[in-house]
Short mmCIF file of C-alpha atoms and ligand atoms in Angstrom, two decimals:
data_model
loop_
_atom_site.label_atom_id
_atom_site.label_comp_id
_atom_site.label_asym_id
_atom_site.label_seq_id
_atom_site.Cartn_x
_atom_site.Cartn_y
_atom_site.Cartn_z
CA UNK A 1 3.70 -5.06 26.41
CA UNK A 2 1.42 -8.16 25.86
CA UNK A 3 -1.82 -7.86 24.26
CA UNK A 4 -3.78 -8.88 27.49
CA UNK A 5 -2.52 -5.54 29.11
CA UNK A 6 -3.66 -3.32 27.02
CA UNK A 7 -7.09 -4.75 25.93
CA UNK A 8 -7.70 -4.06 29.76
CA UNK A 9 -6.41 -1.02 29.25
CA UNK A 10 -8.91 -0.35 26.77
CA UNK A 11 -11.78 -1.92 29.45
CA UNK A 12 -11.20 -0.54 31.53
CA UNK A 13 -11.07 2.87 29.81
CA UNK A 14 -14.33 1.65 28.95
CA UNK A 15 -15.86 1.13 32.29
CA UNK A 16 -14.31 4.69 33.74
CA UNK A 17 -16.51 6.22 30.65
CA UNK A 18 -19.93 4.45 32.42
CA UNK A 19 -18.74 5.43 35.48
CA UNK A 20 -18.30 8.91 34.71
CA UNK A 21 -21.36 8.58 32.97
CA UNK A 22 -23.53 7.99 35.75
CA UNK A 23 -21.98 10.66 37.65
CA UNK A 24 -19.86 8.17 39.97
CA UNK A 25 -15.91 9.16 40.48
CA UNK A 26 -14.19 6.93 38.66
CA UNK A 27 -12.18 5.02 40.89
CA UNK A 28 -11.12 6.74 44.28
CA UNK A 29 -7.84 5.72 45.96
CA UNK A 30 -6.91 6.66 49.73
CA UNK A 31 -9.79 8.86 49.65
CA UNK A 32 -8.38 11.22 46.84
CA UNK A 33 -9.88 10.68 43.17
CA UNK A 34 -8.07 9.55 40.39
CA UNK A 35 -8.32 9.25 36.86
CA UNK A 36 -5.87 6.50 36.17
CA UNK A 37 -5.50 4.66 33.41
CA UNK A 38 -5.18 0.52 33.48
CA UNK A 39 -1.48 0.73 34.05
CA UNK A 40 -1.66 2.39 37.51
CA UNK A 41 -1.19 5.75 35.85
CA UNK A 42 -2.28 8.91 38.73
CA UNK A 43 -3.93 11.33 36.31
CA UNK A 44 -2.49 14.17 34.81
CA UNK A 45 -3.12 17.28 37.21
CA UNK A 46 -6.03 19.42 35.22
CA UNK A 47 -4.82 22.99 33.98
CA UNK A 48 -5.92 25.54 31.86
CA UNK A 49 -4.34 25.18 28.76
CA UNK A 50 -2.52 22.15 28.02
CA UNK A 51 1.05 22.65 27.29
CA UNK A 52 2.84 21.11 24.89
CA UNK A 53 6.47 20.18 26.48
CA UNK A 54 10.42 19.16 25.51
CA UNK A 55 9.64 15.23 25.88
CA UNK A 56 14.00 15.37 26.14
CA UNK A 57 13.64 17.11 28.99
CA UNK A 58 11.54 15.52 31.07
CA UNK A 59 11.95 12.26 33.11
CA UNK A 60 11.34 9.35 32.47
CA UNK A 61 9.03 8.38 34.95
CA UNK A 62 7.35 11.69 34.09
CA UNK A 63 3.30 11.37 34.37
CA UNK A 64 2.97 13.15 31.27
CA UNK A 65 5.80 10.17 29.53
CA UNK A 66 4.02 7.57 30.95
CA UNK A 67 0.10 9.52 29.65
CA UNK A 68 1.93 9.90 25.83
CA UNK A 69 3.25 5.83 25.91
CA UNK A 70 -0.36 4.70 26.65
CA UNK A 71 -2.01 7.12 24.27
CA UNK A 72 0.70 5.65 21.49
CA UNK A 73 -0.01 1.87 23.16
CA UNK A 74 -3.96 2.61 22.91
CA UNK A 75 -3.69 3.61 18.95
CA UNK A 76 -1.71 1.55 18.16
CA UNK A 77 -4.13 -1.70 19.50
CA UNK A 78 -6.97 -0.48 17.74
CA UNK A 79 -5.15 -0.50 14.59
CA UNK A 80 -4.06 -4.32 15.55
CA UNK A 81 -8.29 -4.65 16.04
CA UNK A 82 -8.96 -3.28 13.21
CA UNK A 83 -6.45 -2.20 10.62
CA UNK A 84 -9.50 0.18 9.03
CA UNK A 85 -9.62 2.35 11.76
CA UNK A 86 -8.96 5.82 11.05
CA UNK A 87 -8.56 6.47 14.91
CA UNK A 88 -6.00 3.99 15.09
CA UNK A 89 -2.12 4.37 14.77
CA UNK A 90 -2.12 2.98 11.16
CA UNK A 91 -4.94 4.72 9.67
CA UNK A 92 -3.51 8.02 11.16
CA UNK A 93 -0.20 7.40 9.36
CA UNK A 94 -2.02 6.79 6.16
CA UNK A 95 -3.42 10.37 6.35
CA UNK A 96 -0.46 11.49 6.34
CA UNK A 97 0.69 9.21 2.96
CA UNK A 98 -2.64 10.42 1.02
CA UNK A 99 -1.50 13.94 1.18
CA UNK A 100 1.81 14.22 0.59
CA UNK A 101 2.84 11.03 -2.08
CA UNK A 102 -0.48 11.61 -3.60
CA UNK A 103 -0.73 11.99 -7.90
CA UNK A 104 -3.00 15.09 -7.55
CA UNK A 105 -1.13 17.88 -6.97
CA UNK A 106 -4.37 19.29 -4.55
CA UNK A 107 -3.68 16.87 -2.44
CA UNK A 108 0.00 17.83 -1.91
CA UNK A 109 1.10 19.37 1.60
CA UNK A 110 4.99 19.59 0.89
CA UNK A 111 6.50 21.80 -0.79
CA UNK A 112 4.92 24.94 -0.20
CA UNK A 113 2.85 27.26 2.18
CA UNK A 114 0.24 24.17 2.73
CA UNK A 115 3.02 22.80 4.93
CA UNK A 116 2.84 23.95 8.25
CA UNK A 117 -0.85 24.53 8.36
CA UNK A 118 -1.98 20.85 7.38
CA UNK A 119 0.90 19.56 9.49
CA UNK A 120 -0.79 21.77 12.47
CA UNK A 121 -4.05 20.53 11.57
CA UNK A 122 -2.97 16.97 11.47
CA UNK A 123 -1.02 16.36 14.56
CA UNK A 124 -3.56 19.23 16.79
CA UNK A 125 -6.55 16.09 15.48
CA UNK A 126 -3.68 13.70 16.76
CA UNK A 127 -3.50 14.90 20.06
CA UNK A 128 -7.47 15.44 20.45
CA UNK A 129 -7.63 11.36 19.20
CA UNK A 130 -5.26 11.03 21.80
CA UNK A 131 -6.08 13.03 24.70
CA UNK A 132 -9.68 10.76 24.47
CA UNK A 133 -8.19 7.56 24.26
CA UNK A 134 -6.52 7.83 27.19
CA UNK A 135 -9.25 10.34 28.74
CA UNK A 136 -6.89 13.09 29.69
CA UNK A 137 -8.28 16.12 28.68
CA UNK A 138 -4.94 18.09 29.74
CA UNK A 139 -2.89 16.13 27.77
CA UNK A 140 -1.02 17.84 25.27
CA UNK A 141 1.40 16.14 22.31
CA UNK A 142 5.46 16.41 23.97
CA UNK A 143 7.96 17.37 21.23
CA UNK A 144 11.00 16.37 20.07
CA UNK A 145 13.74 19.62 19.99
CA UNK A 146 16.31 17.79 17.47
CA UNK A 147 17.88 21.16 17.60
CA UNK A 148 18.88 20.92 21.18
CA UNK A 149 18.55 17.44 21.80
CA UNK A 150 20.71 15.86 18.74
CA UNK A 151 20.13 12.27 20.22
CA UNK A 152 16.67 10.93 19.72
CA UNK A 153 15.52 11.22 23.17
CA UNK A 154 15.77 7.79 25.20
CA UNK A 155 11.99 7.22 25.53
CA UNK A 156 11.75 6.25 21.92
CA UNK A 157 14.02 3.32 22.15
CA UNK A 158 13.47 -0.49 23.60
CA UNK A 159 11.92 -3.63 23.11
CA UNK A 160 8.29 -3.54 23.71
CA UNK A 161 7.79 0.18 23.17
CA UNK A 162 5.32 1.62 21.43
CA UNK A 163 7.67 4.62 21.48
CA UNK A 164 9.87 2.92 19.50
CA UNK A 165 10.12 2.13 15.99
CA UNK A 166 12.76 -0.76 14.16
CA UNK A 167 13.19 0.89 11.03
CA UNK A 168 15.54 4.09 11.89
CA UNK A 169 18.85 4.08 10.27
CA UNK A 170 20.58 5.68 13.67
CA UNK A 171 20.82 4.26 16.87
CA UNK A 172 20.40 5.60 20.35
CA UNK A 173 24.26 7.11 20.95
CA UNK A 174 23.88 8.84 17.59
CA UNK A 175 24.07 12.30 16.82
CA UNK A 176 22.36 14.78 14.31
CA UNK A 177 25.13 17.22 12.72
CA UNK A 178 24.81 20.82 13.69
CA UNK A 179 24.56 22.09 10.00
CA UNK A 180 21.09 19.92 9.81
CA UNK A 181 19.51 21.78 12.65
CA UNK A 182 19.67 25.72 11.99
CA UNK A 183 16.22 26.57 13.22
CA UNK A 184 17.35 30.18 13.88
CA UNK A 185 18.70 31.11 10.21
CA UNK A 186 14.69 30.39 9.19
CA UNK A 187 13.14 32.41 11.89
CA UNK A 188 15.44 35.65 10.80
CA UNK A 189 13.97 35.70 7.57
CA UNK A 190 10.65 37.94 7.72
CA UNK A 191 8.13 36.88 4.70
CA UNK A 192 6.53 33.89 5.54
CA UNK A 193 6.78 32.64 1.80
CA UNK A 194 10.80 32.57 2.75
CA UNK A 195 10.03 31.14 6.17
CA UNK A 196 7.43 28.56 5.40
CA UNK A 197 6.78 28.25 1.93
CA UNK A 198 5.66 29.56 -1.11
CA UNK A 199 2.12 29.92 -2.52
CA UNK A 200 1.23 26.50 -5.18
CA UNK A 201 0.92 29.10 -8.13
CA UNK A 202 3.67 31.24 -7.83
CA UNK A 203 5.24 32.80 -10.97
CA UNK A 204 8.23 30.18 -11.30
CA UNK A 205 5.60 27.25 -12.33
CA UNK A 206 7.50 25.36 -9.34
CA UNK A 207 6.52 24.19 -5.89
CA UNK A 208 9.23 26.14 -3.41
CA UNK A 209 9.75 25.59 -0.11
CA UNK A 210 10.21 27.34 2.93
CA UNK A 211 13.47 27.59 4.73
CA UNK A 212 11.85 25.83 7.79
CA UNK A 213 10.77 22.50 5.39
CA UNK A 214 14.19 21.94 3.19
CA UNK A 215 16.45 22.22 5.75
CA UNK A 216 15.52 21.49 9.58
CA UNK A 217 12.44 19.49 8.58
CA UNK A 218 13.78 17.52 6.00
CA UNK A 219 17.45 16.80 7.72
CA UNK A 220 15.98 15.78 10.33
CA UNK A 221 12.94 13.13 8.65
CA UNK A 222 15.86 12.21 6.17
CA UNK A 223 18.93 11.45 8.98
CA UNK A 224 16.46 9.27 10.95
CA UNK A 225 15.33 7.94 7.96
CA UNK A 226 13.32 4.55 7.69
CA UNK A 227 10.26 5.36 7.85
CA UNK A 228 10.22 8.34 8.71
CA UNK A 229 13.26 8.90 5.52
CA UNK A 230 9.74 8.94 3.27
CA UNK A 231 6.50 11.13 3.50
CA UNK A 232 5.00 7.81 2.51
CA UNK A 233 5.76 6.07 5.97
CA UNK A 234 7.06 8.52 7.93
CA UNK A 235 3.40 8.70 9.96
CA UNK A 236 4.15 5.70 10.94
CA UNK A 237 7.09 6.62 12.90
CA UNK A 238 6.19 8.43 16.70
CA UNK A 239 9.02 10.36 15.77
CA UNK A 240 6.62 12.37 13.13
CA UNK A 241 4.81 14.19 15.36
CA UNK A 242 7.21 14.93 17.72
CA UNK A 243 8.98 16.29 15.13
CA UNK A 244 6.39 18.22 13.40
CA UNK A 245 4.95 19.66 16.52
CA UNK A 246 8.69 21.16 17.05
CA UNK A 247 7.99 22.67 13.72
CA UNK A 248 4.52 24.12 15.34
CA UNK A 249 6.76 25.74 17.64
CA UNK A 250 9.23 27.05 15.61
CA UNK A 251 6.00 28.44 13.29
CA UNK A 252 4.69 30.49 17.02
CA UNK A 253 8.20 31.18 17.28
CA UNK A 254 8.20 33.05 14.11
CA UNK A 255 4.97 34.70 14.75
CA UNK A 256 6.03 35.66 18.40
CA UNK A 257 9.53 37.36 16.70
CA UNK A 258 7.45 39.12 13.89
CA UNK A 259 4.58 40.11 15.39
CA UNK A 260 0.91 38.47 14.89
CA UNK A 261 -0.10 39.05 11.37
CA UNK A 262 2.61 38.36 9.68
CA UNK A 263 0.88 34.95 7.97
CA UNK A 264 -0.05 35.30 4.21
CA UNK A 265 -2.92 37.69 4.39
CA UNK A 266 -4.25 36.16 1.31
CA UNK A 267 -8.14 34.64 1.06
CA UNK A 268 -6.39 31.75 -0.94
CA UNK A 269 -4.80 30.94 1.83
CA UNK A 270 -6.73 31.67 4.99
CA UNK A 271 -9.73 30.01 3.21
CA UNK A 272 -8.04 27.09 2.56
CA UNK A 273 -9.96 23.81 3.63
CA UNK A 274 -8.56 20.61 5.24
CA UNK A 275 -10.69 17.65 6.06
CA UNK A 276 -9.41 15.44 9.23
CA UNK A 277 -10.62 12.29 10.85
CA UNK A 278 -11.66 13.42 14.27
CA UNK A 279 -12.01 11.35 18.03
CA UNK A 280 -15.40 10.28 16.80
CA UNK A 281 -14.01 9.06 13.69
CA UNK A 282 -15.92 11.36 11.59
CA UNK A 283 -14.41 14.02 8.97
CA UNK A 284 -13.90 17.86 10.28
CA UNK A 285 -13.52 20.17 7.80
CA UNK A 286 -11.21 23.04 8.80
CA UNK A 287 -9.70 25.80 7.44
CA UNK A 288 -6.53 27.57 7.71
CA UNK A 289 -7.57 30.63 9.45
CA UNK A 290 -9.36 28.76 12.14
CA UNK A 291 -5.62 26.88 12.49
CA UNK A 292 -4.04 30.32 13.81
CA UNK A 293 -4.47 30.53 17.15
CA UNK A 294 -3.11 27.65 18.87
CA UNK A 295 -5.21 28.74 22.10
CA UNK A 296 -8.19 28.47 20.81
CA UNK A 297 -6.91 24.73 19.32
CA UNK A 298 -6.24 24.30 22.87
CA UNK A 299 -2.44 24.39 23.69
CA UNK A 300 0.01 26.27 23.63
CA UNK A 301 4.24 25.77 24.29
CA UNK A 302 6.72 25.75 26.97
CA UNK A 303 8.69 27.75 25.58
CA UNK A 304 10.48 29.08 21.88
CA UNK A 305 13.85 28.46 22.85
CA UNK A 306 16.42 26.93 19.81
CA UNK A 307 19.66 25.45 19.72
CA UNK A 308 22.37 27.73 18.26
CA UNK A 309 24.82 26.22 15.90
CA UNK A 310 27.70 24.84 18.25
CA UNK A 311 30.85 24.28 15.98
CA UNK A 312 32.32 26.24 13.00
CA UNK A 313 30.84 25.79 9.50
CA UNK A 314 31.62 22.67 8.20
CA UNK A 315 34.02 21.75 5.97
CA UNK A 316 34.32 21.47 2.17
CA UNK A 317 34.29 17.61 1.89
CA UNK A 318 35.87 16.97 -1.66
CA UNK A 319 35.03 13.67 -2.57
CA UNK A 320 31.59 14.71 -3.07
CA UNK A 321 31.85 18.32 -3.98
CA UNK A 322 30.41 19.47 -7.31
CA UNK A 323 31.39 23.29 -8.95
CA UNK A 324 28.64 25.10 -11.16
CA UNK A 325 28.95 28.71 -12.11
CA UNK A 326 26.17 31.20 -10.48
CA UNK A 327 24.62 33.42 -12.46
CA UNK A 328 22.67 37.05 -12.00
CA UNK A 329 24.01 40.27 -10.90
CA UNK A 330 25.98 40.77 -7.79
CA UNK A 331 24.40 43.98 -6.78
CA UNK A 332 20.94 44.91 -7.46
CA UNK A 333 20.07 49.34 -7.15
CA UNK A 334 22.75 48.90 -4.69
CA UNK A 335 22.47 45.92 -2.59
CA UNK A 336 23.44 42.46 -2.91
CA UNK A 337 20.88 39.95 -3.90
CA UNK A 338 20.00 37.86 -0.87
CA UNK A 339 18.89 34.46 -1.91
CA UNK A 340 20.45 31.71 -4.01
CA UNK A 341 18.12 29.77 -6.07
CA UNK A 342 18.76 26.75 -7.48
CA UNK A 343 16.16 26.29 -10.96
CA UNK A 344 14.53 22.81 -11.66
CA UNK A 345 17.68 21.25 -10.06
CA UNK A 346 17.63 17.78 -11.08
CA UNK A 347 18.16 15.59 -7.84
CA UNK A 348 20.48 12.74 -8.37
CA UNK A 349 19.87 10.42 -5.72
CA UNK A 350 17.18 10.87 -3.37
CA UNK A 351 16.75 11.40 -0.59
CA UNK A 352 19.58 13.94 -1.35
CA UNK A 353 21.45 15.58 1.51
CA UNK A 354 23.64 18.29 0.38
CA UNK A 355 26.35 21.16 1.86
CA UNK A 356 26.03 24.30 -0.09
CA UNK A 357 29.14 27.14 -0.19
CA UNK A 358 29.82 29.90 -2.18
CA UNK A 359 33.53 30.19 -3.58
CA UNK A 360 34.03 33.66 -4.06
CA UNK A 361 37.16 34.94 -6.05
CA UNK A 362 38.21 38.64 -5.46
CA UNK A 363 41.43 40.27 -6.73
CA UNK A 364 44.45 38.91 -5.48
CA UNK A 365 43.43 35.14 -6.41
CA UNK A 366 42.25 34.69 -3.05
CA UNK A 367 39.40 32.44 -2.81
CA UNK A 368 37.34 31.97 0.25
CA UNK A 369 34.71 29.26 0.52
CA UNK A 370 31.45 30.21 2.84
CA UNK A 371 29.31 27.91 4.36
CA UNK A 372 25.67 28.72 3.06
CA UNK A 373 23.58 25.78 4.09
CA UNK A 374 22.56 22.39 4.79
CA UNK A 375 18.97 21.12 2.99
CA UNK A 376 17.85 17.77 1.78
CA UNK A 377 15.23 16.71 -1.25
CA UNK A 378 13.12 13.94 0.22
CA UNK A 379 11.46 11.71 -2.30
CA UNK A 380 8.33 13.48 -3.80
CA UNK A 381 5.77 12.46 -6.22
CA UNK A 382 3.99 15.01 -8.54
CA UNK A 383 1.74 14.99 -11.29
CA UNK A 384 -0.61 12.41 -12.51
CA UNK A 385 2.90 9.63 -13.41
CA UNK A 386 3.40 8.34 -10.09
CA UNK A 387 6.95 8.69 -10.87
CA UNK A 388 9.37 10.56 -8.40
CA UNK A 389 9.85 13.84 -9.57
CA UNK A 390 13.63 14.63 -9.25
CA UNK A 391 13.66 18.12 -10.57
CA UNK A 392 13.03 21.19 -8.18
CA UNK A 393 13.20 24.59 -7.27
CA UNK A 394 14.91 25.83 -4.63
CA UNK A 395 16.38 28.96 -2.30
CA UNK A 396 18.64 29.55 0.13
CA UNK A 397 19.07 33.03 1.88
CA UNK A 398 22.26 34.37 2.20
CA UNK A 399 24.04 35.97 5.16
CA UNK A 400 25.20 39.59 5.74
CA UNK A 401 29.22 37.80 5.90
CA UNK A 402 28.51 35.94 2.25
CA UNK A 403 26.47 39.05 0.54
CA UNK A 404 29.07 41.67 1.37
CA UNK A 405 31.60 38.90 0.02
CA UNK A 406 29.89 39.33 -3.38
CA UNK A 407 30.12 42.85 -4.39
CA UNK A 408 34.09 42.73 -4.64
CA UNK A 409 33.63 39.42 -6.50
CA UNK A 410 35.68 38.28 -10.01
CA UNK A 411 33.52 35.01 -9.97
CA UNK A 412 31.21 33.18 -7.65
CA UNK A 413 31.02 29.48 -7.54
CA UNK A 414 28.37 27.28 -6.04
CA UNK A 415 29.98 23.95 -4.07
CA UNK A 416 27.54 21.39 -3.95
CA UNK A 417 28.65 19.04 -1.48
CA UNK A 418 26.54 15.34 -0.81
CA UNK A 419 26.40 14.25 2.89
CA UNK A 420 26.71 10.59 3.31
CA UNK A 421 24.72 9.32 6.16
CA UNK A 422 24.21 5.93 7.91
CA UNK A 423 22.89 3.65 5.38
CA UNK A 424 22.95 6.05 2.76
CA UNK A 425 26.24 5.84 0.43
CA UNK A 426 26.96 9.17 -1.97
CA UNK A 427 27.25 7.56 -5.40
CA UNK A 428 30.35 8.74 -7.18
CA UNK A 429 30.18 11.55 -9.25
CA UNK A 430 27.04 12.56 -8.03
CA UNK A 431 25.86 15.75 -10.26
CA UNK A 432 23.79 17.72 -9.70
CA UNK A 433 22.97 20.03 -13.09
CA UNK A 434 21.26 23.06 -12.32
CA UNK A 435 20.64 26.86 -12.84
CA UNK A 436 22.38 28.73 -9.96
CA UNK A 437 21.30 32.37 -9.88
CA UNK A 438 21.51 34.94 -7.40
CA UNK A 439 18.12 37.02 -7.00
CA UNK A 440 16.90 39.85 -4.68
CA UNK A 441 13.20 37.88 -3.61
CA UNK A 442 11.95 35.18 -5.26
CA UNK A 443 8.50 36.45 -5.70
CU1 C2O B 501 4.33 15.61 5.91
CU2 C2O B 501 7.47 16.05 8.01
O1 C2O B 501 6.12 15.56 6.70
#
C-alpha cells in the first residue's frame, strides 16, 4: 500500500457520495452498476441481513476479504490524517484502552457480566464505522474461529497489510493448543453469571469472570500476545475484533442452546448504559437491552458451529506444577459441588497462563490426576493506584468424570501448572498462593 492509493481511495469514496447524492449511479461498467471502491473492488451483492462470516474460510480473493482490507486500509489513513479521530483505526483502539485499563472501576468491561455486552456494543459501532467508510451497507465484520482455525488465518499476515500487525509473538505456521480453545465446556454451563460473567457487586467483594472470558478469550488475546497480549493495546490489533465478534457468536450460541431469555433478567443490567463514537463521529448512548437482538443491530451469523477438543487432556508438565490443598465439602445434600474457585489468588507473573487438575486420592493409594482447565489472568488494573492488581477470584466448573471422582475421595489436590508460550518464559518456582475451595454455585 502507498499513501497515494488510498487517499484516492478516500476521493474517490468522496465523489461516489456526490454522485449518489444527486441521484446519478455511481459509476456504471459494461452497462451493469457498480459500487466499487478505488481499488477496482465489484460491490458486495445487497442482502437482507448482513452476515457475519468465518474470514478462515473464505478465499482469499473473496469480495467480502478484499471489502474488510479496505475498510481496515480506510481507518487506518484517517488515523495517519489525523491521529484525533475517533473514526479512525487509532482512536477506535483507544476506546477500547479507556474501558478496560481504566482507574475507575465504572469504567471497567473485564471481568464480569459488562463483558460481552460492551464488547458487542463496541465492535457492532465498528462495523457500522466501517460499513460507511467503504459504503457497503451489506458489509458485515468476518470473524476469526481460533477454535477451529488454530492458525491465525493467512489474510492477517504480509508486508503492506493493513490486516497485519508486527507485534504478535506467533508466526503464521503456528498453532493455538487445544486446551486454550474449549468453547463448548462454556456453552454447557446454563446461568449466564457462569457463562459470561458475574454481576460487579456480587457477594464475594471480587470481580469474577465468566467461563467464556478466562479461558477462550483470554488464551487466545494472551497466546497471540503483543498487542493484543494487553487490554491496553490489544484494539490496536485487527485480530481484536475478529476475535471478539467470535465471542458474539459463541454469546448467540449460548442463547440459541438455552433458549431466549436466559440473559440476567436484572434492571441493573438491562439498563445499563454505554456511550460509543458512532460513523458521524458523535457519541450514542446505548444500553444493554437494546444490545440483545443482533437483528435488529443488523447482522446476524453463519453459523454456531465450535471446534471440539481434538487430543487427550494434556499432560501434567512438572517443571511448573504447583500442589495446594482444596478445601470445602465433597458432597453437598447429596451431590458433589460443581465449581472450583480459586479466592483472591495472587497472580505471579502476568499475563499468567495456567493448566489446572485435580489429584484425587481414593483408597488403595491410587491417585488419578484430571484435567480441569486451561485459563489465563491478563494484566488488569483496578482501583484508583494504577497499579496491576495481581490478586483475583476465580471458578472453574467441574465435569460429571471429575465430580463423581470426589465423593470416594481421601484428599483432593489442586495442580497448578504454568504454560510457557513463545516469548513468555515460566519463572522458576512460580507460586501461586491461594484459597482452593470446592462450592456448589458461586452466587
Ligand atoms: Cu476488551 Cu478481548 O478484550
Amino acid at each position: 500500500m502507498n499513501a497515494n492509493d488510498t487517499m484516492s481511495a478516500v476521493d474517490l469514496g468522496r465523489r461516489k457520495i456526490v454522485a449518489l447524492a444527486a441521484g446519478v449511479p455511481a459509476l456504471a461498467l459494461g452497462g451493469a452498476v457498480l459500487w466499487e471502491s478505488a481499488r477496482g473492488r465489484p460491490a458486495l451483492a445487497a442482502g437482507t441481513t448482513p452476515i457475519r462470516r468465518n474470514i478462515g474460510r473464505l478465499p482469499a480473493d473473496d469480495g467480502y476479504v478484499e471489502a474488510y482490507r479496505d475498510a481496515v486500509r480506510v481507518l487506518r489513513q484517517r488515523s495517519v490524517r489525523d491521529p484525533l479521530d475517533p473514526t479512525g483505526w487509532d482512536g477506535l483502539a483507544l476506546q477500547h484502552a479507556l474501558y478496560c485499563s481504566s482507574v475507575s472501576a465504572n469504567l471497567q468491561v473485564h471481568w464480569g457480566w459488562d463483558f460481552l455486552t460492551w464488547h458487542r456494543g463496541n465492535i457492532w459501532m465498528l462495523e457500522r464505522i466501517m460499513r460507511d467508510a467503504i459504503r457497503e451497507p451489506s458489509f458485515a465484520l468476518p470473524y476469526w474461529d481460533a477454535s477451529r482455525d488454530r492458525r491465525i488465518p493467512a489474510i492477517y499476515w504480509g508486508k503492506e497489510n493493513p490486516l497485519a500487525d508486527v507485534t504478535r509473538l506467533q508466526g503464521p505456521e503456528d498453532e493455538l493448543p487445544d486446551d486454550f480453545l474449549d468453547v463448548n465446556g462454556p456453552l454447557s454451563l446454563e446461568s449466564f453469571f457462569a457463562f459470561g460473567g458475574y454481576p460487579y457487586d456480587n457477594p464475594s467483594g471480587d470481580l469474577i469472570e465468566g467461563a467464556l472470558e478466562q479461558g477462550f478469550h483470554n488464551n487466545v488475546h494472551n497466546w497471540v500476545g503483543g498487542n493484543m497480549g494487553m487490554f491496553a493495546t490489544a484494539g490496536f490489533e485487527t485480530l481484536f475484533s475478529a476475535h471478539h465478534n467470535n465471542i458474539d457468536r459463541a454469546w448467540e450460541a449460548w442463547r440459541a442452546v438455552r433458549g431466549q431469555g436466559k440473559d440476567p433478567a436484572e434492571d441493573v443490567w438491562l439498563s445499563r448504559r454505554y456511550q460509543f463514537v458512532n460513523e458521524r463521529k458523535k457519541l450514542e448512548d446505548v444500553q444493554v437491552k437494546d444490545l440483545l437482538d443482533t437483528r435488529r443491530l443488523g447482522y446476524v451469523f453463519d453459523n454456531f458451529e465450535f471446534g471440539e477438543r481434538l487430543k487427550p487432556d494434556p499432560v501434567i508438565d512438572e517443571r511448573y506444577a504447583v500442589r495446594l490443598p482444596v478445601d470445602g465439602p465433597r458432597t453437598q445434600g447429596g451431590r458433589q459441588p460443581r465449581i472450583l474457585q480459586f479466592s483472591r489468588a495472587s497472580v505471579p507473573i502476568h499475563p499468567y497462563c495456567c493448566r489446572v487438575f485435580l489429584e484425587v486420592e481414593s483408597g488403595g493409594n491410587e491417585r488419578a490426576a484430571q484435567y480441569v482447565g486451561t485459563f489465563t489472568v491478563l494484566p488488569v488494573q483496578r482501583g484508583g493506584a494504577g497499579g496491576l492488581d495481581k490478586s483475583v477470584t476465580m471458578q472453574l466448573s467441574l465435569s460429571d468424570a471429575v465430580r463423581e471422582r470426589l465423593e470416594v475421595a481421601l484428599s483432593v489436590k489442586v495442580v497448578l501448572v504454568g504454560v510457557p508460550l513463545n516469548g513468555r518464559a515460566i519463572p522458576d518456582a512460580a507460586v501461586f498462593p491461594t484459597d482452593a475451595r470446592l462450592v456448589e454455585a458461586l452466587i
